[in-house]
mmCIF file of C-alpha atoms in Angstrom:
data_model
loop_
_atom_site.group_PDB
_atom_site.id
_atom_site.type_symbol
_atom_site.label_atom_id
_atom_site.label_comp_id
_atom_site.label_asym_id
_atom_site.label_seq_id
_atom_site.Cartn_x
_atom_site.Cartn_y
_atom_site.Cartn_z
ATOM 1 C CA THR D 26 185.018 -2.929 267.395
ATOM 2 C CA SER D 27 183.262 -4.587 270.303
ATOM 3 C CA ILE D 28 179.843 -2.979 269.864
ATOM 4 C CA PRO D 29 178.233 -6.331 268.912
ATOM 5 C CA ALA D 30 179.756 -7.868 272.042
ATOM 6 C CA TYR D 31 178.086 -5.194 274.181
ATOM 7 C CA TYR D 32 174.763 -6.053 272.591
ATOM 8 C CA GLY D 33 175.363 -9.719 273.400
ATOM 9 C CA TYR D 34 175.852 -8.972 277.121
ATOM 10 C CA TYR D 35 172.267 -7.782 277.321
ATOM 11 C CA THR D 36 170.563 -10.361 275.135
ATOM 12 C CA LYS D 37 172.388 -13.244 276.835
ATOM 13 C CA GLY D 38 171.689 -11.620 280.186
ATOM 14 C CA GLY D 39 167.936 -11.828 279.750
ATOM 15 C CA ALA D 40 166.967 -8.341 278.611
ATOM 16 C CA LEU D 41 163.647 -8.748 276.803
ATOM 17 C CA GLN D 42 164.279 -5.882 274.423
ATOM 18 C CA VAL D 43 167.507 -4.031 273.757
ATOM 19 C CA CYS D 44 167.120 -0.395 272.849
ATOM 20 C CA VAL D 45 170.251 1.366 271.630
ATOM 21 C CA VAL D 46 170.079 5.126 272.002
ATOM 22 C CA VAL D 47 172.221 6.884 269.433
ATOM 23 C CA GLY D 48 173.086 10.536 268.983
ATOM 24 C CA HIS D 49 176.246 11.993 267.507
ATOM 25 C CA GLU D 50 177.276 10.127 264.327
ATOM 26 C CA PRO D 51 174.876 7.196 264.756
ATOM 27 C CA GLY D 52 175.694 5.586 261.392
ATOM 28 C CA PRO D 53 178.637 3.386 262.452
ATOM 29 C CA ILE D 54 176.821 2.107 265.544
ATOM 30 C CA ILE D 55 173.700 1.275 263.573
ATOM 31 C CA ALA D 56 175.810 -0.423 260.884
ATOM 32 C CA HIS D 57 177.498 -2.654 263.484
ATOM 33 C CA LEU D 58 174.266 -3.669 265.195
ATOM 34 C CA CYS D 59 171.445 -3.559 262.654
ATOM 35 C CA ASP D 60 171.682 -7.263 261.790
ATOM 36 C CA LEU D 61 171.492 -8.243 265.470
ATOM 37 C CA GLY D 62 168.027 -6.808 265.981
ATOM 38 C CA PRO D 63 168.089 -4.031 268.579
ATOM 39 C CA ARG D 64 165.651 -1.198 268.495
ATOM 40 C CA PHE D 65 167.374 2.102 267.681
ATOM 41 C CA VAL D 66 166.244 5.384 269.170
ATOM 42 C CA TYR D 67 167.743 8.638 267.992
ATOM 43 C CA ASN D 68 168.390 11.200 270.720
ATOM 44 C CA ALA D 69 168.354 14.607 269.049
ATOM 45 C CA ASN D 70 169.245 16.140 272.411
ATOM 46 C CA TRP D 71 172.489 14.164 272.789
ATOM 47 C CA PRO D 72 174.566 17.336 273.446
ATOM 48 C CA LYS D 73 172.573 17.772 276.680
ATOM 49 C CA GLY D 74 174.124 14.666 278.218
ATOM 50 C CA GLN D 75 173.380 11.186 279.437
ATOM 51 C CA LEU D 76 170.009 11.950 281.020
ATOM 52 C CA SER D 77 168.687 13.072 277.639
ATOM 53 C CA SER D 78 169.477 9.581 276.306
ATOM 54 C CA ILE D 79 167.634 7.976 279.222
ATOM 55 C CA GLN D 80 164.685 10.240 278.484
ATOM 56 C CA ALA D 81 164.752 9.186 274.819
ATOM 57 C CA ALA D 82 164.785 5.527 275.887
ATOM 58 C CA ILE D 83 161.803 6.069 278.191
ATOM 59 C CA GLY D 84 159.921 7.639 275.304
ATOM 60 C CA ALA D 85 160.556 4.502 273.253
ATOM 61 C CA CYS D 86 159.658 2.001 275.991
ATOM 62 C CA PRO D 87 156.782 -0.339 275.243
ATOM 63 C CA LYS D 88 153.705 0.304 277.386
ATOM 64 C CA ASN D 89 154.150 -3.092 279.069
ATOM 65 C CA ALA D 90 157.768 -2.479 280.091
ATOM 66 C CA THR D 91 158.124 -2.828 283.848
ATOM 67 C CA ALA D 92 161.562 -1.230 284.026
ATOM 68 C CA LEU D 93 164.475 0.217 282.133
ATOM 69 C CA LEU D 94 167.965 -1.225 282.564
ATOM 70 C CA ILE D 95 170.496 1.503 281.868
ATOM 71 C CA ALA D 96 173.965 0.466 280.790
ATOM 72 C CA LEU D 97 176.802 2.412 279.262
ATOM 73 C CA VAL D 98 178.513 1.691 275.976
ATOM 74 C CA ASP D 99 181.945 2.113 277.537
ATOM 75 C CA GLN D 100 181.827 -0.919 279.829
ATOM 76 C CA PRO D 101 184.007 -3.500 278.113
ATOM 77 C CA GLY D 102 183.922 -6.888 279.749
ATOM 78 C CA LEU D 103 180.568 -6.429 281.456
ATOM 79 C CA GLY D 104 179.353 -9.954 281.938
ATOM 80 C CA SER D 105 176.019 -11.242 280.765
ATOM 81 C CA SER D 106 175.849 -12.844 284.221
ATOM 82 C CA THR D 107 175.767 -9.330 285.693
ATOM 83 C CA VAL D 108 172.877 -8.371 283.429
ATOM 84 C CA ARG D 109 171.138 -11.648 284.322
ATOM 85 C CA ARG D 110 171.607 -10.844 288.015
ATOM 86 C CA MET D 111 170.095 -7.377 287.583
ATOM 87 C CA VAL D 112 167.126 -8.802 285.653
ATOM 88 C CA GLY D 113 166.605 -11.431 288.366
ATOM 89 C CA GLU D 114 166.783 -8.851 291.138
ATOM 90 C CA HIS D 115 164.210 -6.751 289.302
ATOM 91 C CA ARG D 116 161.862 -9.742 289.251
ATOM 92 C CA ARG D 117 162.300 -10.089 293.026
ATOM 93 C CA HIS D 118 162.067 -6.340 293.740
ATOM 94 C CA PRO D 119 160.016 -4.826 290.885
ATOM 95 C CA GLU D 120 159.433 -1.477 292.591
ATOM 96 C CA LYS D 121 163.042 -0.844 293.661
ATOM 97 C CA ILE D 122 165.805 1.083 291.935
ATOM 98 C CA LEU D 123 168.653 -1.394 291.488
ATOM 99 C CA VAL D 124 172.269 -0.249 291.235
ATOM 100 C CA ALA D 125 175.047 -2.691 290.379
ATOM 101 C CA SER D 126 178.047 -2.489 292.691
ATOM 102 C CA TYR D 127 181.552 -3.888 292.900
ATOM 103 C CA LEU D 128 183.593 -3.854 296.111
ATOM 104 C CA GLY D 129 181.209 -1.331 297.643
ATOM 105 C CA ARG D 130 181.308 1.108 294.702
ATOM 106 C CA SER D 131 178.117 1.726 292.793
ATOM 107 C CA GLY D 132 178.077 1.771 289.010
ATOM 108 C CA HIS D 133 176.100 0.476 286.027
ATOM 109 C CA PRO D 134 173.841 -1.136 285.024
ATOM 110 C CA VAL D 135 171.039 0.563 286.916
ATOM 111 C CA VAL D 136 167.447 -0.627 286.776
ATOM 112 C CA PHE D 137 164.715 1.983 287.091
ATOM 113 C CA PRO D 138 161.176 0.703 287.664
ATOM 114 C CA ARG D 139 158.397 2.245 285.589
ATOM 115 C CA ARG D 140 157.082 4.140 288.635
ATOM 116 C CA VAL D 141 160.049 6.592 288.418
ATOM 117 C CA PHE D 142 159.928 7.187 284.655
ATOM 118 C CA LYS D 143 158.035 10.495 285.050
ATOM 119 C CA GLU D 144 160.633 11.687 287.552
ATOM 120 C CA LEU D 145 163.449 10.794 285.156
ATOM 121 C CA LEU D 146 161.686 12.747 282.417
ATOM 122 C CA ALA D 147 161.431 15.788 284.714
ATOM 123 C CA ALA D 148 164.869 15.525 286.373
ATOM 124 C CA PRO D 149 167.293 18.420 285.934
ATOM 125 C CA LEU D 150 169.685 17.644 283.075
ATOM 126 C CA SER D 151 172.531 19.051 285.156
ATOM 127 C CA GLN D 152 171.972 16.420 287.861
ATOM 128 C CA GLY D 153 171.070 13.476 285.678
ATOM 129 C CA ALA D 154 169.524 10.230 286.847
ATOM 130 C CA ARG D 155 171.404 10.563 290.147
ATOM 131 C CA TYR D 156 168.783 13.109 291.112
ATOM 132 C CA VAL D 157 166.113 10.387 291.070
ATOM 133 C CA VAL D 158 168.339 7.800 292.754
ATOM 134 C CA GLN D 159 169.176 10.238 295.571
ATOM 135 C CA LYS D 160 165.518 11.110 295.985
ATOM 136 C CA HIS D 161 164.684 7.414 296.450
ATOM 137 C CA LEU D 162 167.558 6.141 298.590
ATOM 138 C CA ALA D 163 165.122 4.175 300.751
ATOM 139 C CA ASP D 164 163.924 2.394 297.594
ATOM 140 C CA ARG D 165 167.397 1.678 296.219
ATOM 141 C CA ILE D 166 169.132 -1.665 296.410
ATOM 142 C CA LEU D 167 172.854 -2.016 295.755
ATOM 143 C CA VAL D 168 173.260 -5.299 293.916
ATOM 144 C CA ARG D 169 176.656 -6.735 294.786
ATOM 145 C CA THR D 170 178.510 -8.265 291.855
ATOM 146 C CA SER D 171 181.934 -9.756 291.274
ATOM 147 C CA ASP D 172 182.174 -7.843 287.998
ATOM 148 C CA PRO D 173 184.725 -4.975 287.978
ATOM 149 C CA ALA D 174 183.223 -3.679 284.724
ATOM 150 C CA VAL D 175 180.269 -2.195 286.623
ATOM 151 C CA VAL D 176 182.528 0.580 287.964
ATOM 152 C CA ARG D 177 184.699 1.158 284.890
ATOM 153 C CA ASP D 178 184.605 4.647 283.445
ATOM 154 C CA ILE D 179 186.321 4.730 280.078
ATOM 155 C CA ASP D 180 186.771 8.239 278.703
ATOM 156 C CA MET D 181 189.823 7.985 276.467
ATOM 157 C CA PRO D 182 190.639 5.629 273.560
ATOM 158 C CA GLU D 183 193.903 4.535 275.219
ATOM 159 C CA GLN D 184 191.964 3.499 278.340
ATOM 160 C CA MET D 185 189.653 1.390 276.166
ATOM 161 C CA ARG D 186 192.578 -0.301 274.389
ATOM 162 C CA LYS D 187 194.274 -1.090 277.697
ATOM 163 C CA ILE D 188 191.115 -2.641 279.183
ATOM 164 C CA GLN D 189 190.251 -4.574 276.003
ATOM 165 C CA SER D 190 193.720 -6.125 275.922
ATOM 166 C CA LYS D 191 193.068 -7.617 279.386
ATOM 167 C CA ILE D 192 189.659 -9.141 278.693
#
């Protein structure tokens, strides 16, 4: 499995703390990562979708956290340089919502500054974090990257195997 590699993208990319939100069958994920040192947060509302995991992460954020970088587990090949770029852009634009992009397409990671945490907690589950991004288009920056992984959407095991064989 490449779960430890995913963790490495974020630590090597400059994330100060890595929080892994787990839900359905968390045991194998925790077993693969526990020795690496992330903070685990259990999302009891995982059937409600991705926004519920973001909300769980916000609830676990340290009081001094200035932002939350949201990345997906199904982004094989995401470079630590992409994470480093997002962290650097946050330092330059701490109040902006930052969305990684590749060839004009937006994707993940996304950085949400603390000032929108309450809105993420109140956002409609059916609309997800996009609700907050759309509400703040004037405060959003698309961060151009050369990393195709930011727009990958892996939903099936055969898609994952195909991508992993190329990286």
